């Protein structure tokens, strides 16, 4: 059996040989290894959705809001957009589940699709993101 | 005025798209939104957001009910004759497969219960803000769920 010193040395040698991806594309790919649906991350509403968010914030805040009212209106609008993102993610799971239950009666024909039980587990996991976004929005709305 | 035209265009834009998938009927969804909105007459954007919540969650509850029924039919969970001897291709006995199907059914039940809880929470929020709106909304939403919104789900099945 190798001594712990030899083991440590061989570990060190192996670690030096495998230092992860080196190319820019490889690093970009590896940086998303843990990504599942992106709903746990804090979304930043820039790009094409920014004007929509601004419009909803204005509508919630009402005419001539003070800075405090506008701040909470913005939080509520962001949470509302987050809620829509979760609902959209849920729809992408429900569609294949429905197709699986409706279109095919034959178990073998479903081989290429994800198992319905696996889809159901993923759907159930989305629940907490929806609860979180709803609570955040409602808290902000209550303060208006 | 047609039912789908009850929601003003500027509000419709703020509420975003209907959370429906391919097999579901957008007109049925709009009809439900209009029906509930007509009953409660939301006064501002905040109330419109809650009304949209109630509609989405009512739709979710109906969708979970349909999923539950389809799941029971597909997995023959209504049948009392379970055999421990027959094996499916995956090496799972019929008994194991049924147990697994019941676990999934339980998940659907939990999601439906969660949607009902969120719908009630949304109603409580509204009730706290405007008692009359909340009561009318609860009544309208309960009526729709009791009637099962059959046309929308019949189309999906």
Coordinates of C-alpha atoms in Angstrom, one line a residue:
Chain A
X1 CA 0.0 0.0 0.0
X2 CA 1.4 3.4 -0.9
X3 CA 2.5 5.6 2.0
X4 CA 0.5 8.8 2.6
X5 CA 3.5 10.9 1.4
X6 CA 3.6 9.0 -1.9
X7 CA -0.1 9.2 -2.2
X8 CA 0.0 13.0 -1.6
X9 CA 2.8 13.4 -4.2
X10 CA 0.9 11.4 -6.8
X11 CA -2.3 13.4 -6.1
X12 CA -0.3 16.6 -6.6
X13 CA 1.1 15.4 -9.9
X14 CA -2.4 14.4 -11.1
X15 CA -3.9 17.6 -10.0
X16 CA -1.3 19.6 -12.0
X17 CA -2.1 17.6 -15.1
X18 CA -5.9 18.2 -14.9
X19 CA -6.5 21.9 -14.3
X20 CA -9.9 22.1 -15.9
X21 CA -10.9 23.7 -19.2
X22 CA -8.3 26.0 -20.9
X23 CA -10.0 27.4 -23.9
X24 CA -12.4 30.3 -23.6
X25 CA -15.3 28.2 -24.9
X26 CA -14.5 25.4 -22.5
X27 CA -14.4 27.8 -19.5
X28 CA -17.6 29.3 -20.6
X29 CA -19.2 25.9 -20.8
X30 CA -17.8 24.7 -17.5
X31 CA -19.0 27.9 -15.8
X32 CA -22.6 26.7 -16.5
X33 CA -22.0 23.2 -15.2
X34 CA -24.2 23.7 -12.1
X35 CA -26.9 25.6 -14.0
X36 CA -30.3 23.9 -13.9
X37 CA -33.0 26.5 -14.6
X38 CA -31.5 29.7 -13.4
X39 CA -34.4 30.5 -11.1
X40 CA -32.3 30.6 -7.9
X41 CA -30.1 33.4 -9.4
X42 CA -30.9 37.0 -8.9
X43 CA -32.3 38.2 -12.3
X44 CA -31.2 41.5 -13.6
X45 CA -33.9 43.0 -15.9
X46 CA -31.9 44.6 -18.5
X47 CA -32.1 44.4 -22.3
X48 CA -35.4 44.0 -24.1
X49 CA -37.5 43.5 -20.9
X50 CA -36.2 46.7 -19.3
X51 CA -38.9 49.1 -20.9
X52 CA -41.7 46.6 -19.9
X53 CA -40.4 46.6 -16.3
X54 CA -40.3 50.4 -16.3
X55 CA -43.8 50.6 -17.6
X56 CA -45.1 48.2 -15.0
X57 CA -43.2 50.1 -12.2
X58 CA -44.8 53.4 -13.4
X59 CA -48.3 51.9 -13.5
X60 CA -48.0 50.4 -10.0
X61 CA -46.5 53.6 -8.5
X62 CA -49.3 55.8 -10.0
X63 CA -49.0 59.5 -10.9
X64 CA -46.4 61.7 -9.2
X65 CA -44.9 59.1 -6.8
X66 CA -42.3 60.0 -4.2
X67 CA -39.0 58.1 -4.3
X68 CA -40.1 55.7 -1.6
X69 CA -43.3 54.7 -3.4
X70 CA -41.4 54.3 -6.6
X71 CA -38.8 52.1 -4.9
X72 CA -41.4 49.7 -3.6
X73 CA -43.2 49.8 -6.9
X74 CA -40.0 48.7 -8.6
X75 CA -39.5 45.8 -6.2
X76 CA -43.1 44.7 -6.8
X77 CA -42.6 44.9 -10.6
X78 CA -39.4 43.0 -10.5
X79 CA -41.0 40.2 -8.4
X80 CA -43.9 40.1 -10.8
X81 CA -41.5 39.5 -13.7
X82 CA -39.7 36.9 -11.6
X83 CA -43.1 35.2 -11.1
X84 CA -43.7 35.2 -14.8
X85 CA -40.3 33.6 -15.4
X86 CA -41.1 30.8 -13.0
X87 CA -44.5 30.2 -14.6
X88 CA -42.8 30.1 -18.0
X89 CA -40.3 27.5 -16.7
X90 CA -43.2 25.5 -15.4
X91 CA -44.9 25.5 -18.7
X92 CA -41.9 24.1 -20.5
X93 CA -42.2 21.1 -18.1
X94 CA -46.0 20.7 -18.3
X95 CA -46.1 20.6 -22.1
X96 CA -44.1 17.3 -22.4
X97 CA -45.9 15.9 -19.4
X98 CA -49.3 16.5 -21.0
X99 CA -48.1 15.2 -24.3
X100 CA -46.9 12.1 -22.5
X101 CA -50.3 11.5 -20.9
X102 CA -52.4 12.4 -23.9
X103 CA -50.8 11.4 -27.1
X104 CA -49.3 8.0 -26.4
X105 CA -50.8 5.1 -24.6
X106 CA -47.9 2.9 -25.3
X107 CA -45.1 2.9 -22.7
X108 CA -42.4 1.9 -25.3
X109 CA -43.2 4.9 -27.5
X110 CA -42.3 7.2 -24.6
X111 CA -38.7 6.0 -24.5
X112 CA -37.3 9.2 -26.0
X113 CA -39.2 11.5 -23.7
X114 CA -38.2 12.3 -20.1
X115 CA -40.1 10.0 -17.6
X116 CA -43.3 11.6 -16.4
X117 CA -42.4 11.0 -12.8
X118 CA -39.1 12.8 -13.3
X119 CA -40.9 15.8 -14.8
X120 CA -43.3 15.8 -11.9
X121 CA -40.4 16.0 -9.4
X122 CA -38.9 19.0 -11.4
X123 CA -42.3 20.7 -11.4
X124 CA -42.7 20.2 -7.6
X125 CA -39.3 21.8 -7.1
X126 CA -40.3 25.0 -9.0
X127 CA -43.0 25.6 -6.4
X128 CA -40.7 27.3 -3.9
X129 CA -39.5 29.8 -6.5
X130 CA -43.1 30.8 -7.2
X131 CA -43.8 31.1 -3.5
X132 CA -40.7 33.3 -3.0
X133 CA -41.5 35.7 -5.9
X134 CA -45.2 36.0 -4.8
X135 CA -44.3 36.8 -1.2
X136 CA -41.7 39.4 -2.3
X137 CA -44.2 41.1 -4.7
X138 CA -47.0 41.1 -2.1
X139 CA -44.8 42.5 0.7
X140 CA -43.8 45.4 -1.6
X141 CA -47.5 46.0 -2.7
X142 CA -48.6 46.1 0.9
X143 CA -46.2 48.9 1.6
X144 CA -47.7 51.1 -1.2
Chain B
X1 CA -69.1 43.9 -25.4
X2 CA -67.4 40.5 -26.1
X3 CA -66.0 38.8 -23.0
X4 CA -62.4 38.9 -24.1
X5 CA -62.6 42.6 -24.7
X6 CA -63.4 43.4 -21.0
X7 CA -59.8 43.7 -20.1
X8 CA -58.6 47.2 -21.3
X9 CA -55.8 47.0 -23.9
X10 CA -53.3 49.0 -21.7
X11 CA -53.9 46.6 -18.8
X12 CA -53.7 43.5 -21.0
X13 CA -50.2 44.7 -22.1
X14 CA -49.1 45.1 -18.5
X15 CA -50.4 41.7 -17.4
X16 CA -48.2 39.9 -19.9
X17 CA -49.0 36.8 -21.9
X18 CA -51.3 34.0 -20.7
X19 CA -49.3 31.1 -19.1
X20 CA -50.7 28.4 -21.4
X21 CA -49.2 25.6 -23.3
X22 CA -50.0 24.3 -26.8
X23 CA -53.0 22.2 -26.1
X24 CA -54.8 24.8 -24.0
X25 CA -57.3 27.3 -25.4
X26 CA -56.3 31.0 -25.1
X27 CA -59.9 32.1 -25.6
X28 CA -61.0 30.0 -22.6
X29 CA -58.3 31.6 -20.5
X30 CA -59.3 35.1 -21.7
X31 CA -63.0 34.3 -21.0
X32 CA -62.1 33.3 -17.4
X33 CA -60.0 36.4 -16.9
X34 CA -62.8 38.6 -18.3
X35 CA -65.4 36.9 -16.2
X36 CA -63.5 37.3 -12.9
X37 CA -62.5 40.9 -13.8
X38 CA -66.1 41.8 -14.7
X39 CA -67.2 40.5 -11.3
X40 CA -64.7 42.3 -9.2
X41 CA -64.0 45.4 -11.3
X42 CA -60.4 46.0 -10.3
X43 CA -59.7 49.6 -9.5
X44 CA -56.0 49.9 -10.3
X45 CA -53.0 47.9 -11.6
X46 CA -52.3 46.3 -8.2
X47 CA -55.8 44.8 -8.1
X48 CA -55.4 43.7 -11.8
X49 CA -52.1 41.9 -10.8
X50 CA -54.0 40.0 -8.0
X51 CA -56.9 39.2 -10.3
X52 CA -54.4 37.8 -12.8
X53 CA -52.9 35.7 -10.0
X54 CA -56.3 34.3 -9.1
X55 CA -57.0 33.4 -12.7
X56 CA -53.6 31.8 -13.2
X57 CA -53.9 29.8 -10.0
X58 CA -57.5 28.8 -10.8
X59 CA -56.3 27.6 -14.2
X60 CA -53.4 25.7 -12.4
X61 CA -55.8 24.0 -10.0
X62 CA -58.0 22.8 -13.0
X63 CA -54.8 21.7 -14.8
X64 CA -53.7 19.6 -11.8
X65 CA -57.1 18.1 -11.5
X66 CA -56.9 17.0 -15.1
X67 CA -53.3 15.7 -14.6
X68 CA -54.4 13.7 -11.6
X69 CA -57.3 12.1 -13.5
X70 CA -55.1 11.3 -16.5
X71 CA -52.4 9.9 -14.3
X72 CA -54.8 7.6 -12.5
X73 CA -56.2 6.4 -15.9
X74 CA -52.8 5.9 -17.5
X75 CA -51.4 4.0 -14.6
X76 CA -54.6 2.1 -13.9
X77 CA -54.5 3.2 -10.3
X78 CA -58.2 2.6 -10.0
X79 CA -57.8 -1.2 -10.5
X80 CA -57.6 -3.3 -7.3
X81 CA -55.9 -6.2 -9.0
X82 CA -52.2 -5.8 -8.4
X83 CA -49.8 -8.6 -9.1
X84 CA -46.3 -8.9 -7.5
X85 CA -45.2 -11.4 -10.1
X86 CA -45.5 -9.6 -13.4
X87 CA -42.4 -7.6 -14.4
X88 CA -42.2 -4.7 -16.8
X89 CA -39.3 -4.3 -19.3
X90 CA -37.3 -2.1 -16.9
X91 CA -37.2 -4.9 -14.3
X92 CA -39.8 -3.3 -12.1
X93 CA -42.6 -5.4 -10.8
X94 CA -46.2 -4.2 -11.3
X95 CA -46.5 -3.7 -7.6
X96 CA -43.3 -1.5 -7.6
X97 CA -44.5 0.4 -10.7
X98 CA -47.9 1.1 -9.0
X99 CA -46.2 2.3 -5.8
X100 CA -44.0 4.6 -7.8
X101 CA -47.2 5.9 -9.7
X102 CA -48.9 6.6 -6.4
X103 CA -45.8 8.6 -5.2
X104 CA -46.1 10.7 -8.4
X105 CA -49.8 11.1 -7.8
X106 CA -49.0 12.4 -4.3
X107 CA -46.7 15.0 -5.9
X108 CA -49.6 16.2 -8.1
X109 CA -51.8 16.4 -5.1
X110 CA -49.2 18.5 -3.2
X111 CA -48.8 20.9 -6.2
X112 CA -52.6 21.3 -6.4
X113 CA -52.7 21.9 -2.6
X114 CA -49.9 24.5 -3.0
X115 CA -51.8 26.3 -5.8
X116 CA -55.0 26.3 -3.7
X117 CA -53.0 27.8 -0.8
X118 CA -51.5 30.5 -3.0
X119 CA -54.8 31.3 -4.4
X120 CA -56.2 31.7 -0.9
X121 CA -53.2 33.8 0.1
X122 CA -53.9 36.1 -2.9
X123 CA -57.5 36.3 -1.9
X124 CA -56.4 37.2 1.7
X125 CA -54.2 40.0 0.3
X126 CA -57.1 41.4 -1.6
X127 CA -59.5 41.0 1.3
X128 CA -57.0 43.0 3.5
X129 CA -56.9 45.7 0.9
X130 CA -60.5 45.8 -0.2
X131 CA -63.0 43.6 1.5
X132 CA -65.7 43.8 -1.2
X133 CA -63.3 43.0 -4.0
X134 CA -61.9 39.9 -2.2
X135 CA -65.3 38.5 -1.4
X136 CA -66.5 38.9 -5.0
X137 CA -63.3 37.4 -6.3
X138 CA -63.5 34.3 -4.0
X139 CA -67.1 33.7 -5.1
X140 CA -66.2 34.0 -8.8
X141 CA -63.1 31.8 -8.5
X142 CA -65.0 29.2 -6.4
X143 CA -67.8 29.1 -9.0
X144 CA -65.4 28.5 -11.8
X145 CA -63.6 25.7 -10.0
X146 CA -66.9 24.0 -9.0
X147 CA -68.0 24.1 -12.6
X148 CA -64.7 22.5 -13.6
X149 CA -64.3 24.8 -16.6
X150 CA -65.0 21.7 -18.7
X151 CA -64.6 23.2 -22.2
X152 CA -60.9 24.2 -21.6
X153 CA -59.8 20.9 -20.3
X154 CA -61.9 18.8 -22.6
X155 CA -60.0 20.4 -25.5
X156 CA -56.7 19.5 -23.8
X157 CA -57.7 15.9 -23.4

